């Protein structure tokens, strides 16, 4: 009997612990904790035309501003092509004006039956052809201007150069990568939420994003504000790189948490902890 009483007490104790743990979980079920990594948009930058690189103005880690020139090609041939295009515009414009003038002078003669209809048709055809040649020359000039402008790479946005791929003197093809750049905005956290918790989150929910870094000025963990901006409609198995306290075989849904108050201390791949207050639904 004594052993039975002790055993019963142990069972009750375990049962109470399990019940107490479940109750504690329910009490804290208002906050969802996820783990993820910082991600930023990356872009490979290159020239839109082939040529020989004359300048590569940025090093890895350099900051760039939108519209800043960061690399150039030898543009002599492109300048010559533009000058030829401009000359052709002047030539075809003169021919077009002359053909139009002849047509306008002789058009009344046709109405008076002084000029044969065949000659009138020839004048009209010459006028239209000269005008078409002129418009084609203008388009060619614009194309040549564009080709010349393509001999420079401009930063598409504010960001940081992460990879410098080519050096001055290299002969490159159109579209070949010269730099890889990380854009400053937007910055988000890639995380995964289990199917069980999927029904507790929605777009626009405010979240807290916590890093492992301590701010030396405040001696507090760096914390940021964010919001859920994307929830994948497709389930997938938990990636091996994702930190999770659940079994990795569980199906999860990818989400993105966009950072509202980002700063220069957030880096690509940085691990973070996400706290979501589920009471805000």
Short mmCIF file of N, CA, C and O in Angstrom, two decimals, residues 48-162:
data_model
loop_
_atom_site.label_atom_id
_atom_site.label_comp_id
_atom_site.label_asym_id
_atom_site.label_seq_id
_atom_site.Cartn_x
_atom_site.Cartn_y
_atom_site.Cartn_z
N UNK A 48 25.80 47.39 -70.81
CA UNK A 48 24.83 46.96 -71.81
C UNK A 48 25.45 46.82 -73.19
O UNK A 48 24.77 46.38 -74.13
N UNK A 49 26.73 47.19 -73.30
CA UNK A 49 27.44 47.08 -74.58
C UNK A 49 28.80 46.44 -74.33
O UNK A 49 29.33 46.51 -73.22
N UNK A 50 29.40 45.81 -75.36
CA UNK A 50 30.73 45.24 -75.18
C UNK A 50 31.81 46.30 -75.27
O UNK A 50 31.58 47.41 -75.77
N UNK A 51 33.00 45.96 -74.81
CA UNK A 51 34.12 46.90 -74.91
C UNK A 51 35.24 46.59 -73.93
O UNK A 51 35.25 45.55 -73.28
N UNK A 52 36.15 47.54 -73.84
CA UNK A 52 37.31 47.42 -72.96
C UNK A 52 37.11 48.31 -71.73
O UNK A 52 36.82 49.50 -71.86
N UNK A 53 37.25 47.73 -70.55
CA UNK A 53 37.04 48.48 -69.32
C UNK A 53 38.19 49.47 -69.12
O UNK A 53 39.36 49.10 -69.21
N UNK A 54 37.85 50.72 -68.86
CA UNK A 54 38.88 51.74 -68.58
C UNK A 54 38.97 52.06 -67.08
O UNK A 54 40.06 52.35 -66.58
N UNK A 55 37.84 52.02 -66.39
CA UNK A 55 37.85 52.35 -64.95
C UNK A 55 36.88 51.44 -64.19
O UNK A 55 35.76 51.20 -64.64
N UNK A 56 37.34 50.96 -63.06
CA UNK A 56 36.48 50.28 -62.08
C UNK A 56 36.67 51.06 -60.79
O UNK A 56 37.70 50.96 -60.13
N UNK A 57 35.70 51.89 -60.46
CA UNK A 57 35.89 52.94 -59.47
C UNK A 57 35.59 52.54 -58.03
O UNK A 57 35.86 53.31 -57.12
N UNK A 58 35.03 51.36 -57.82
CA UNK A 58 34.66 50.97 -56.46
C UNK A 58 35.32 49.66 -56.05
O UNK A 58 35.58 48.79 -56.89
N UNK A 59 35.59 49.58 -54.74
CA UNK A 59 36.14 48.36 -54.17
C UNK A 59 35.05 47.62 -53.40
O UNK A 59 33.99 48.18 -53.11
N UNK A 60 35.32 46.38 -53.07
CA UNK A 60 34.38 45.61 -52.26
C UNK A 60 34.20 46.28 -50.90
O UNK A 60 35.17 46.66 -50.25
N UNK A 61 32.96 46.44 -50.50
CA UNK A 61 32.65 47.10 -49.23
C UNK A 61 32.37 48.58 -49.35
O UNK A 61 31.91 49.20 -48.38
N UNK A 62 32.62 49.16 -50.53
CA UNK A 62 32.34 50.59 -50.71
C UNK A 62 30.84 50.84 -50.82
O UNK A 62 30.10 50.07 -51.42
N UNK A 63 30.41 51.95 -50.24
CA UNK A 63 29.02 52.38 -50.38
C UNK A 63 28.86 53.16 -51.68
O UNK A 63 29.78 53.86 -52.12
N UNK A 64 27.70 53.05 -52.29
CA UNK A 64 27.41 53.77 -53.52
C UNK A 64 26.06 54.46 -53.38
O UNK A 64 25.19 54.02 -52.65
N UNK A 65 25.92 55.58 -54.10
CA UNK A 65 24.68 56.32 -54.14
C UNK A 65 23.99 56.11 -55.49
O UNK A 65 24.66 55.94 -56.51
N UNK A 66 22.69 56.17 -55.49
CA UNK A 66 21.92 55.98 -56.72
C UNK A 66 22.34 57.00 -57.76
O UNK A 66 22.45 58.20 -57.48
N UNK A 67 22.63 56.53 -58.99
CA UNK A 67 23.03 57.41 -60.07
C UNK A 67 24.52 57.67 -60.15
O UNK A 67 24.99 58.30 -61.11
N UNK A 68 25.29 57.17 -59.21
CA UNK A 68 26.74 57.38 -59.20
C UNK A 68 27.42 56.51 -60.24
O UNK A 68 27.09 55.33 -60.41
N UNK A 69 28.40 57.09 -60.98
CA UNK A 69 29.16 56.32 -61.96
C UNK A 69 30.15 55.44 -61.21
O UNK A 69 30.94 55.92 -60.39
N UNK A 70 30.13 54.13 -61.51
CA UNK A 70 31.00 53.22 -60.77
C UNK A 70 31.95 52.43 -61.69
O UNK A 70 32.86 51.76 -61.19
N UNK A 71 31.78 52.53 -63.01
CA UNK A 71 32.70 51.89 -63.94
C UNK A 71 32.49 52.48 -65.34
O UNK A 71 31.39 52.96 -65.66
N UNK A 72 33.54 52.45 -66.17
CA UNK A 72 33.44 53.01 -67.52
C UNK A 72 34.15 52.10 -68.53
O UNK A 72 35.07 51.36 -68.19
N UNK A 73 33.70 52.22 -69.79
CA UNK A 73 34.33 51.54 -70.92
C UNK A 73 35.03 52.55 -71.81
O UNK A 73 34.72 53.74 -71.79
N UNK A 74 35.96 52.08 -72.62
CA UNK A 74 36.54 52.90 -73.69
C UNK A 74 35.40 53.26 -74.66
O UNK A 74 34.78 52.38 -75.26
N UNK A 75 35.14 54.57 -74.82
CA UNK A 75 33.96 54.99 -75.58
C UNK A 75 34.28 55.66 -76.91
O UNK A 75 33.41 56.26 -77.54
N UNK A 76 35.52 55.57 -77.37
CA UNK A 76 35.90 56.27 -78.61
C UNK A 76 35.05 55.83 -79.79
O UNK A 76 34.54 56.65 -80.54
N UNK A 77 34.89 54.54 -79.98
CA UNK A 77 34.10 54.05 -81.11
C UNK A 77 32.64 54.46 -80.99
O UNK A 77 31.98 54.75 -82.00
N UNK A 78 32.13 54.48 -79.78
CA UNK A 78 30.74 54.87 -79.58
C UNK A 78 30.54 56.37 -79.84
O UNK A 78 29.49 56.78 -80.35
N UNK A 79 31.55 57.18 -79.52
CA UNK A 79 31.47 58.61 -79.82
C UNK A 79 31.49 58.83 -81.33
O UNK A 79 30.75 59.66 -81.86
N UNK A 80 32.36 58.10 -82.02
CA UNK A 80 32.43 58.22 -83.49
C UNK A 80 31.11 57.82 -84.13
O UNK A 80 30.64 58.46 -85.09
N UNK A 81 30.52 56.75 -83.63
CA UNK A 81 29.24 56.30 -84.17
C UNK A 81 28.16 57.35 -83.97
O UNK A 81 27.31 57.57 -84.85
N UNK A 82 28.21 58.05 -82.84
CA UNK A 82 27.23 59.10 -82.58
C UNK A 82 27.44 60.28 -83.52
O UNK A 82 26.46 60.85 -84.04
N UNK A 83 28.69 60.65 -83.78
CA UNK A 83 28.97 61.75 -84.71
C UNK A 83 28.50 61.41 -86.12
O UNK A 83 27.94 62.27 -86.83
N UNK A 84 28.69 60.18 -86.53
CA UNK A 84 28.22 59.76 -87.85
C UNK A 84 26.69 59.80 -87.91
O UNK A 84 26.11 60.21 -88.92
N UNK A 85 26.06 59.39 -86.84
CA UNK A 85 24.60 59.41 -86.80
C UNK A 85 24.06 60.83 -86.87
O UNK A 85 23.07 61.10 -87.55
N UNK A 86 24.74 61.76 -86.19
CA UNK A 86 24.31 63.16 -86.22
C UNK A 86 24.48 63.74 -87.63
O UNK A 86 23.62 64.50 -88.11
N UNK A 87 25.57 63.38 -88.29
CA UNK A 87 25.80 63.86 -89.65
C UNK A 87 24.74 63.32 -90.60
O UNK A 87 24.26 64.04 -91.49
N UNK A 88 24.37 62.07 -90.40
CA UNK A 88 23.35 61.47 -91.25
C UNK A 88 21.99 62.14 -91.04
O UNK A 88 21.19 62.28 -91.98
N UNK A 89 21.72 62.57 -89.81
CA UNK A 89 20.47 63.28 -89.53
C UNK A 89 20.43 64.60 -90.32
O UNK A 89 19.41 64.94 -90.95
N UNK A 90 21.53 65.34 -90.31
CA UNK A 90 21.57 66.60 -91.04
C UNK A 90 21.39 66.37 -92.54
O UNK A 90 20.69 67.13 -93.23
N UNK A 91 22.04 65.33 -93.04
CA UNK A 91 21.96 65.03 -94.47
C UNK A 91 20.54 64.67 -94.88
O UNK A 91 20.00 65.22 -95.85
N UNK A 92 19.93 63.77 -94.15
CA UNK A 92 18.58 63.32 -94.51
C UNK A 92 17.54 64.42 -94.26
O UNK A 92 16.53 64.49 -94.96
N UNK A 93 17.81 65.29 -93.30
CA UNK A 93 16.89 66.39 -93.05
C UNK A 93 16.89 67.35 -94.24
O UNK A 93 15.83 67.83 -94.67
N UNK A 94 18.07 67.62 -94.77
CA UNK A 94 18.17 68.51 -95.94
C UNK A 94 17.47 67.91 -97.14
O UNK A 94 16.74 68.60 -97.88
N UNK A 95 17.68 66.62 -97.36
CA UNK A 95 17.03 65.95 -98.50
C UNK A 95 15.51 65.95 -98.32
O UNK A 95 14.76 66.17 -99.29
N UNK A 96 15.06 65.74 -97.10
CA UNK A 96 13.63 65.72 -96.84
C UNK A 96 13.00 67.09 -97.09
O UNK A 96 11.91 67.19 -97.67
N UNK A 97 13.68 68.13 -96.65
CA UNK A 97 13.16 69.49 -96.86
C UNK A 97 13.08 69.82 -98.35
O UNK A 97 12.12 70.43 -98.80
N UNK A 98 14.10 69.39 -99.09
CA UNK A 98 14.11 69.67 -100.53
C UNK A 98 12.97 68.91 -101.22
O UNK A 98 12.27 69.47 -102.08
N UNK A 99 12.78 67.67 -100.86
CA UNK A 99 11.72 66.87 -101.48
C UNK A 99 10.34 67.42 -101.13
O UNK A 99 9.44 67.45 -101.98
N UNK A 100 10.20 67.88 -99.91
CA UNK A 100 8.92 68.46 -99.50
C UNK A 100 8.65 69.77 -100.25
O UNK A 100 7.51 70.05 -100.66
N UNK A 101 9.69 70.57 -100.44
CA UNK A 101 9.55 71.83 -101.15
C UNK A 101 9.15 71.60 -102.61
O UNK A 101 8.26 72.29 -103.15
N UNK A 102 9.77 70.64 -103.26
CA UNK A 102 9.43 70.33 -104.65
C UNK A 102 7.98 69.87 -104.76
O UNK A 102 7.26 70.26 -105.69
N UNK A 103 7.58 69.07 -103.83
CA UNK A 103 6.21 68.56 -103.85
C UNK A 103 5.21 69.69 -103.69
O UNK A 103 4.22 69.78 -104.44
N UNK A 104 5.45 70.57 -102.72
CA UNK A 104 4.51 71.66 -102.47
C UNK A 104 4.46 72.65 -103.64
O UNK A 104 3.39 73.24 -103.92
N UNK A 105 5.56 72.85 -104.32
CA UNK A 105 5.58 73.77 -105.46
C UNK A 105 4.84 73.19 -106.67
O UNK A 105 4.22 73.92 -107.45
N UNK A 106 4.94 71.88 -106.85
CA UNK A 106 4.37 71.26 -108.05
C UNK A 106 2.97 70.70 -107.85
O UNK A 106 2.30 70.34 -108.84
N UNK A 107 2.51 70.61 -106.62
CA UNK A 107 1.18 70.07 -106.37
C UNK A 107 0.08 70.87 -107.09
O UNK A 107 -0.82 70.27 -107.71
N UNK A 108 0.12 72.21 -107.08
CA UNK A 108 -0.93 72.97 -107.81
C UNK A 108 -0.90 72.74 -109.31
O UNK A 108 -1.93 72.81 -109.98
N UNK A 109 0.28 72.46 -109.87
CA UNK A 109 0.40 72.23 -111.31
C UNK A 109 -0.35 70.98 -111.74
O UNK A 109 -0.87 70.91 -112.86
N UNK A 110 -0.37 70.02 -110.83
CA UNK A 110 -1.09 68.79 -111.16
C UNK A 110 -2.59 69.06 -111.23
O UNK A 110 -3.28 68.53 -112.11
N UNK A 111 -3.09 69.88 -110.31
CA UNK A 111 -4.52 70.21 -110.31
C UNK A 111 -4.90 70.98 -111.58
O UNK A 111 -6.04 70.91 -112.04
N UNK A 112 -3.93 71.72 -112.12
CA UNK A 112 -4.20 72.49 -113.34
C UNK A 112 -3.88 71.69 -114.59
O UNK A 112 -3.89 72.25 -115.70
N UNK A 113 -3.59 70.44 -114.41
CA UNK A 113 -3.25 69.54 -115.52
C UNK A 113 -2.01 69.98 -116.29
O UNK A 113 -1.81 69.64 -117.46
N UNK A 114 -1.17 70.78 -115.63
CA UNK A 114 0.10 71.21 -116.24
C UNK A 114 1.15 70.13 -116.03
O UNK A 114 2.01 69.91 -116.88
N UNK A 115 1.05 69.45 -114.87
CA UNK A 115 2.00 68.39 -114.52
C UNK A 115 1.29 67.04 -114.63
O UNK A 115 0.16 66.89 -114.15
N UNK A 116 1.96 66.10 -115.24
CA UNK A 116 1.37 64.77 -115.41
C UNK A 116 1.19 64.11 -114.05
O UNK A 116 1.97 64.32 -113.12
N UNK A 117 0.16 63.28 -113.95
CA UNK A 117 -0.13 62.58 -112.71
C UNK A 117 1.03 61.68 -112.28
O UNK A 117 1.33 61.56 -111.09
N UNK A 118 1.70 61.09 -113.24
CA UNK A 118 2.83 60.22 -112.93
C UNK A 118 3.97 60.99 -112.28
O UNK A 118 4.59 60.52 -111.33
N UNK A 119 4.22 62.18 -112.79
CA UNK A 119 5.28 63.01 -112.20
C UNK A 119 4.90 63.46 -110.79
O UNK A 119 5.75 63.52 -109.89
N UNK A 120 3.62 63.76 -110.63
CA UNK A 120 3.14 64.16 -109.30
C UNK A 120 3.30 63.01 -108.30
O UNK A 120 3.75 63.22 -107.17
N UNK A 121 2.97 61.80 -108.74
CA UNK A 121 3.12 60.63 -107.86
C UNK A 121 4.57 60.40 -107.48
O UNK A 121 4.89 60.02 -106.34
N UNK A 122 5.46 60.66 -108.43
CA UNK A 122 6.89 60.50 -108.15
C UNK A 122 7.35 61.51 -107.10
O UNK A 122 8.11 61.18 -106.17
N UNK A 123 6.88 62.75 -107.22
CA UNK A 123 7.23 63.77 -106.23
C UNK A 123 6.71 63.41 -104.85
O UNK A 123 7.40 63.59 -103.83
N UNK A 124 5.49 62.90 -104.81
CA UNK A 124 4.91 62.50 -103.52
C UNK A 124 5.69 61.35 -102.90
O UNK A 124 5.97 61.35 -101.69
N UNK A 125 6.04 60.39 -103.74
CA UNK A 125 6.79 59.24 -103.25
C UNK A 125 8.17 59.65 -102.74
O UNK A 125 8.63 59.18 -101.69
N UNK A 126 8.82 60.55 -103.47
CA UNK A 126 10.14 61.03 -103.04
C UNK A 126 10.06 61.79 -101.72
O UNK A 126 10.94 61.67 -100.86
N UNK A 127 8.99 62.58 -101.57
CA UNK A 127 8.81 63.33 -100.30
C UNK A 127 8.63 62.37 -99.12
O UNK A 127 9.26 62.53 -98.08
N UNK A 128 7.76 61.38 -99.33
CA UNK A 128 7.50 60.43 -98.25
C UNK A 128 8.75 59.60 -97.92
O UNK A 128 9.04 59.33 -96.74
N UNK A 129 9.50 59.20 -98.95
CA UNK A 129 10.71 58.41 -98.72
C UNK A 129 11.77 59.22 -97.99
O UNK A 129 12.44 58.73 -97.08
N UNK A 130 11.91 60.49 -98.39
CA UNK A 130 12.90 61.35 -97.74
C UNK A 130 12.53 61.59 -96.28
O UNK A 130 13.41 61.62 -95.40
N UNK A 131 11.24 61.76 -96.01
CA UNK A 131 10.80 61.94 -94.63
C UNK A 131 11.06 60.68 -93.80
O UNK A 131 11.50 60.76 -92.64
N UNK A 132 10.82 59.51 -94.39
CA UNK A 132 11.07 58.24 -93.69
C UNK A 132 12.56 58.06 -93.41
O UNK A 132 12.95 57.61 -92.31
N UNK A 133 13.40 58.42 -94.38
CA UNK A 133 14.85 58.32 -94.18
C UNK A 133 15.30 59.24 -93.04
O UNK A 133 16.18 58.88 -92.24
N UNK A 134 14.70 60.42 -92.99
CA UNK A 134 15.05 61.37 -91.94
C UNK A 134 14.65 60.82 -90.56
O UNK A 134 15.43 60.88 -89.60
N UNK A 135 13.44 60.28 -90.45
CA UNK A 135 12.99 59.73 -89.17
C UNK A 135 13.86 58.54 -88.74
O UNK A 135 14.16 58.38 -87.55
N UNK A 136 14.29 57.74 -89.71
CA UNK A 136 15.17 56.61 -89.41
C UNK A 136 16.53 57.11 -88.90
O UNK A 136 17.12 56.53 -87.99
N UNK A 137 17.00 58.20 -89.50
CA UNK A 137 18.29 58.76 -89.07
C UNK A 137 18.19 59.32 -87.66
O UNK A 137 19.13 59.17 -86.86
N UNK A 138 17.06 59.95 -87.35
CA UNK A 138 16.86 60.47 -85.98
C UNK A 138 16.85 59.31 -84.98
O UNK A 138 17.45 59.41 -83.90
N UNK A 139 16.19 58.22 -85.35
CA UNK A 139 16.15 57.05 -84.46
C UNK A 139 17.54 56.46 -84.28
O UNK A 139 17.92 56.04 -83.17
N UNK A 140 18.32 56.44 -85.35
CA UNK A 140 19.69 55.92 -85.27
C UNK A 140 20.55 56.80 -84.37
O UNK A 140 21.41 56.30 -83.62
N UNK A 141 20.33 58.12 -84.46
CA UNK A 141 21.07 59.03 -83.58
C UNK A 141 20.74 58.77 -82.11
O UNK A 141 21.63 58.74 -81.26
N UNK A 142 19.46 58.56 -81.84
CA UNK A 142 19.05 58.27 -80.47
C UNK A 142 19.66 56.97 -79.98
O UNK A 142 20.12 56.87 -78.83
N UNK A 143 19.69 55.97 -80.86
CA UNK A 143 20.29 54.69 -80.51
C UNK A 143 21.78 54.86 -80.22
O UNK A 143 22.32 54.27 -79.27
N UNK A 144 22.46 55.66 -81.04
CA UNK A 144 23.89 55.89 -80.83
C UNK A 144 24.14 56.63 -79.52
O UNK A 144 25.14 56.36 -78.82
N UNK A 145 23.25 57.55 -79.17
CA UNK A 145 23.37 58.24 -77.88
C UNK A 145 23.23 57.25 -76.73
O UNK A 145 23.97 57.31 -75.74
N UNK A 146 22.26 56.34 -76.87
CA UNK A 146 22.07 55.34 -75.83
C UNK A 146 23.29 54.43 -75.70
O UNK A 146 23.73 54.12 -74.59
N UNK A 147 23.83 54.02 -76.85
CA UNK A 147 25.00 53.14 -76.83
C UNK A 147 26.17 53.83 -76.12
O UNK A 147 26.91 53.19 -75.36
N UNK A 148 26.31 55.12 -76.36
CA UNK A 148 27.39 55.87 -75.69
C UNK A 148 27.16 55.93 -74.18
O UNK A 148 28.08 55.76 -73.38
N UNK A 149 25.91 56.16 -73.80
CA UNK A 149 25.61 56.24 -72.36
C UNK A 149 25.80 54.89 -71.67
O UNK A 149 26.09 54.83 -70.48
N UNK A 150 25.66 53.79 -72.44
CA UNK A 150 25.83 52.46 -71.86
C UNK A 150 27.29 52.12 -71.56
O UNK A 150 27.57 51.07 -70.97
N UNK A 151 28.22 53.00 -71.95
CA UNK A 151 29.63 52.76 -71.63
C UNK A 151 29.96 53.16 -70.19
O UNK A 151 31.12 53.11 -69.79
N UNK A 152 28.94 53.55 -69.45
CA UNK A 152 29.11 53.83 -68.02
C UNK A 152 28.10 53.00 -67.22
O UNK A 152 26.96 52.82 -67.67
N UNK A 153 28.54 52.51 -66.08
CA UNK A 153 27.62 51.83 -65.17
C UNK A 153 27.26 52.82 -64.07
O UNK A 153 28.14 53.38 -63.41
N UNK A 154 25.96 53.01 -63.89
CA UNK A 154 25.46 53.87 -62.83
C UNK A 154 24.84 52.99 -61.74
O UNK A 154 24.14 52.02 -62.04
N UNK A 155 25.09 53.35 -60.50
CA UNK A 155 24.49 52.59 -59.40
C UNK A 155 22.97 52.70 -59.50
O UNK A 155 22.44 53.82 -59.54
N UNK A 156 22.26 51.58 -59.54
CA UNK A 156 20.80 51.64 -59.68
C UNK A 156 20.09 52.09 -58.42
O UNK A 156 18.92 52.49 -58.47
N UNK A 157 20.78 52.03 -57.29
CA UNK A 157 20.17 52.41 -56.02
C UNK A 157 21.28 52.58 -54.99
O UNK A 157 22.45 52.25 -55.26
N UNK A 158 20.94 53.10 -53.82
CA UNK A 158 21.92 53.15 -52.73
C UNK A 158 22.23 51.73 -52.29
O UNK A 158 21.33 50.88 -52.19
N UNK A 159 23.50 51.46 -52.03
CA UNK A 159 23.85 50.11 -51.61
C UNK A 159 25.32 49.97 -51.29
O UNK A 159 26.05 50.96 -51.13
N UNK A 160 25.77 48.73 -51.24
CA UNK A 160 27.15 48.39 -50.91
C UNK A 160 27.67 47.38 -51.94
O UNK A 160 26.99 46.41 -52.25
N UNK A 161 28.86 47.63 -52.45
CA UNK A 161 29.50 46.70 -53.37
C UNK A 161 29.98 45.48 -52.57
O UNK A 161 30.75 45.63 -51.63
N UNK A 162 29.51 44.32 -52.95
CA UNK A 162 29.91 43.10 -52.25
C UNK A 162 30.95 42.30 -53.01
O UNK A 162 31.75 41.59 -52.40
#
